[in-house]
Amino acid sequence: MKKRLNIDLLSILLCLLSFSIAFSINVEAMSSAPVETEAGGGLIAHFTFDGNLEDKTNNFVEGKVTGDRIDNSGGSITYDDGIKGQAAVFDGQSGLRLADGLIRDNSYSVSIWLNPKEITDYTTTFFGAVPADDASSQWISLVPQGPAGRTMIWSGENWYDAATNLTIPTEQWTHVAFTVDNGKMKVYLNGQEQFAGKDFPDLFTNKEAVFALGVNYWDKPFEGMIDDLRIYDEAISADKIAKLAEGAAELEVPDEVIVPIDPNSVSVHDPMIIEEDGTYYIFGSHLGAAKSEDLISWTAIGNGFTPDNPIIPNPTKELKEALEWPDPEDAVSTWAKSPIKLNGKYYLYFSSSAWGATRSAIGLAVADDIEGPYKYDRMIIKSYNEGEINVEGVSHDPNIHPNAIDPHVFFDAEGKLWMLYGSYAGGIFMLEMDPETGYPKSDNTYGKRITGGNHNPMEGSYILYNPKTEYYYLFLSFGTLAPDGGYNIRVARSKNPDGPYFDPQGNDMADLINVDGSNWANAEPYGAKMIGNFAFVESKLGYLSPGHNSAYYDEETGKMYVIFHTRYPGQGGIHQVRVHQMLINSKGWPVITPQSYKGETVAKYSKEEVTGIYQYVNHGHDIQATFGNPGGDINLSENIKLAADGTISGAVAGTWQLTGDYTVDLTIDGATYHGVFLKQWDRGLKKNVMTFSALSNEGISIWGTEAVGDISSEDETAKNDVSEDINVDIEGGLIAHYTFNESLEDTIGSFAAGNVVGNTIDAKGSGTITYSDGVIDHAAVFDGKSGIRLPDGLITDNSYSVSLWLNPKEIKQYVTTFFGAQTQEQWISIVPNGPTGDTMLWSGTKWYDAAAGMQIDTDKWSHVAITVKNGEAKVYINGSQEFSGRGFPKVFSGDDTKFALAVNWWDAPFKGMIDDLRIYDKAISKNTVKELAKGL
């Protein structure tokens, strides 16, 4: 028996050896077991860069040096000391082409160490693409600085931004890892999870993908070092990633609101709703579609602009005529759609365009079943390039003629069929349609413009009729759709479907044709702003760029809903569908309720039920675009109290009263807001809360949702009477006060007096400062050749405030008034005219523009205050908050910090007067700023 057992064992070993040899012949196959043993396994490729480009698992061929693109020849890679042994050095002109087929399914992980020498927008470190050419429509890229301005995993063309909360540093090693588990995406920096999301696209299953380090098909190559690249064929654990990141430095993560993804929602951009037999359907861009039985939980039924999409299979072929119409480039997908049931069939109107194009088309596809498949019918209407002869037989002018996208086809109360459409360009148009054919009644007209034109920033229009109020409500999205684009939903109303439409301010929306749309501020006074960028801080809920809505009126229940897509603070470009109930206020205007819909029904509420502490948001009337700085302008909640005696206290002061079973009037700062109360589910606090939503006659919306905390003692103190003595510290925290009453002394005595300097911060003893009448008493006069060097160490950490009065004699771009720096690459500057032309708090060289959206005047006193609290920055002009945003960089640390008035190291000095400079070691309250701006 022993002899027989030995023979069997030998046979088994020989078989295993033969199998192993045969298995390893093709080194590019992914089926071999990894050579390096790790707990949990899954390692399929490991590039250590110890003087070579070999895969240490021997599963793949070694990397190949390329030029400045993934498929270019040339280039040079060297080696230097890395995080583990040696690292590959990238010179900013070269890259590495890795083996094809590194990843072949939808479950994988990538672990890599990065040390950038410089960081440029969109530059890749790890890149994978399918198919292997520069026309690739599917790719993944690990970018130190992506479109969200932060380190992220970026995917196109089914766009997905898995953004972290920071940009990794230069000249420092950072460990980056990301995992994909059948659509569930996680990103880690130095072992800490920084992003978690779902619905990440499946790029690599059954595809032959190409991979590279430092280069892609388009962008500037990476400059810096890369070390220890590991590829896994599974989503590895957080514990394993933490182990791989051992030795990494601690990263400073900005203190910002990160709103969690809603697991019950889906990603459908530009969602347009239709109800069929008790089921709600939404259709959107890129053939996204979903359905729901309750408007709460959604199930996706479309899977992107792919050949196997059940809505329109093989869409590139099926919609070929419409996709080829746009110019200068063909459409690569379809944009917003409008579904409607006509003559027993389902009509799906769709947009065909390219970014920035005015030559676009609205096409039509028809199906027997609402879920498809839809077959192409024809183009319904086309727009043209400037100068081409259009459907009206005249030279196309994009200032007055529409861009043919964003359709909404609907029946009015009299049974007429209309198509509402348009985006930017010549405005929003209404075209009467033939209900028998679903085509325009006339082929030689664009219809009637009802708003916009002259390239005013609006699109995504929708009309909803309410039989109770007998108004048609026109919804519009102002701004643009990106996380930094300031999308916001506005409303106007009319008694007729084709207008005229008026807002609560009394503006005729058709008058926008006379407004210069190149300056978005010109459009901001129009329409009632219902929702924009905001965050409820306690609930950790909020939206970025909510927009392109549809709406629905339930005739049985009388409920109204608004359905839109939105990004979230702290979540990059990920978007989801949101449904909120709308209620009609006492003036006949719809208001959007603050929490997403969870089946709630409005009821009669007593005063006892609605009194309490609320997280309060004022949506303002601005567009909130902060290009290059997503989330740079978010209306953050502050707590207020609605007391039983009808008073409002806390962050704002005023009065309130119930005007009906659930309607309310709130008067704040002289403006009255007409609104509603509604009990809703707060998914952040995980409990039912009382909420309110109200709209003023000035077209501004305010929201409140029940708070856990109280109103702050700062707000209580600030709202009370303050001393008439301007030298009194209103709320505490004042550490330096320069009054400029014939001296440069700090009147508190905490710091030394300022010193006069020449035309730079270091130009000692060569300048002149005089004094003249100021806001309080005397002010310092700056001659445009001199400045004041303030004591070092005025600000030493990441919580501070600066308050000062400015009276510029002239305003030049970039000229500073108050300047502080840790180094020449790490500074803040209060500039009357910054890079956007606005007065702002400007920070470099981790660039941040906290822009006020306006510029202060010359030869006139203006009060300017800035507050910073652990990355949350606010800018006030004359007591009014003009900017609020998260992610402001930490500039100051320790006493080795430098400060000046009117000068820095680079720009022309300030010319004008400065008075009453105050420095605080905390972020002072809004009400304290208001008191300081009174010039007591």
GROMACS .gro file of C-alpha atoms in nm, residues 338-343 347 349 364 380 408-420 430-442 472 497-498:
model
   39
  338SER     CA    1  -3.988   6.380  -2.347
  339PRO     CA    2  -4.222   6.079  -2.330
  340ILE     CA    3  -4.593   6.102  -2.408
  341LYS     CA    4  -4.872   5.862  -2.507
  342LEU     CA    5  -5.036   5.945  -2.840
  343ASN     CA    6  -5.286   5.738  -3.037
  347TYR     CA    7  -4.371   5.875  -2.842
  349TYR     CA    8  -3.887   6.291  -2.830
  364LEU     CA    9  -3.879   6.116  -3.244
  380ILE     CA   10  -3.904   6.685  -3.563
  408HIS     CA   11  -4.127   6.884  -2.335
  409VAL     CA   12  -4.438   6.771  -2.523
  410PHE     CA   13  -4.768   6.810  -2.335
  411PHE     CA   14  -5.141   6.866  -2.363
  412ASP     CA   15  -5.286   7.187  -2.222
  413ALA     CA   16  -5.615   7.210  -2.033
  414GLU     CA   17  -5.806   7.255  -2.361
  415GLY     CA   18  -5.655   6.946  -2.526
  416LYS     CA   19  -5.405   7.125  -2.750
  417LEU     CA   20  -5.068   6.959  -2.798
  418TRP     CA   21  -4.753   7.171  -2.753
  419MET     CA   22  -4.380   7.126  -2.758
  420LEU     CA   23  -4.171   7.345  -2.527
  430MET     CA   24  -4.338   7.701  -2.766
  431LEU     CA   25  -4.450   7.518  -3.082
  432GLU     CA   26  -4.802   7.389  -3.144
  433MET     CA   27  -4.811   7.021  -3.246
  434ASP     CA   28  -5.055   6.798  -3.435
  435PRO     CA   29  -5.193   6.536  -3.192
  436GLU     CA   30  -5.271   6.297  -3.479
  437THR     CA   31  -4.912   6.279  -3.604
  438GLY     CA   32  -4.706   6.406  -3.312
  439TYR     CA   33  -4.534   6.644  -3.558
  440PRO     CA   34  -4.537   7.026  -3.563
  441LYS     CA   35  -4.851   7.176  -3.713
  442SER     CA   36  -4.625   7.381  -3.937
  472TYR     CA   37  -4.955   7.699  -1.603
  497PRO     CA   38  -4.981   7.775  -2.202
  498ASP     CA   39  -4.791   8.002  -2.443
   0.00000   0.00000   0.00000
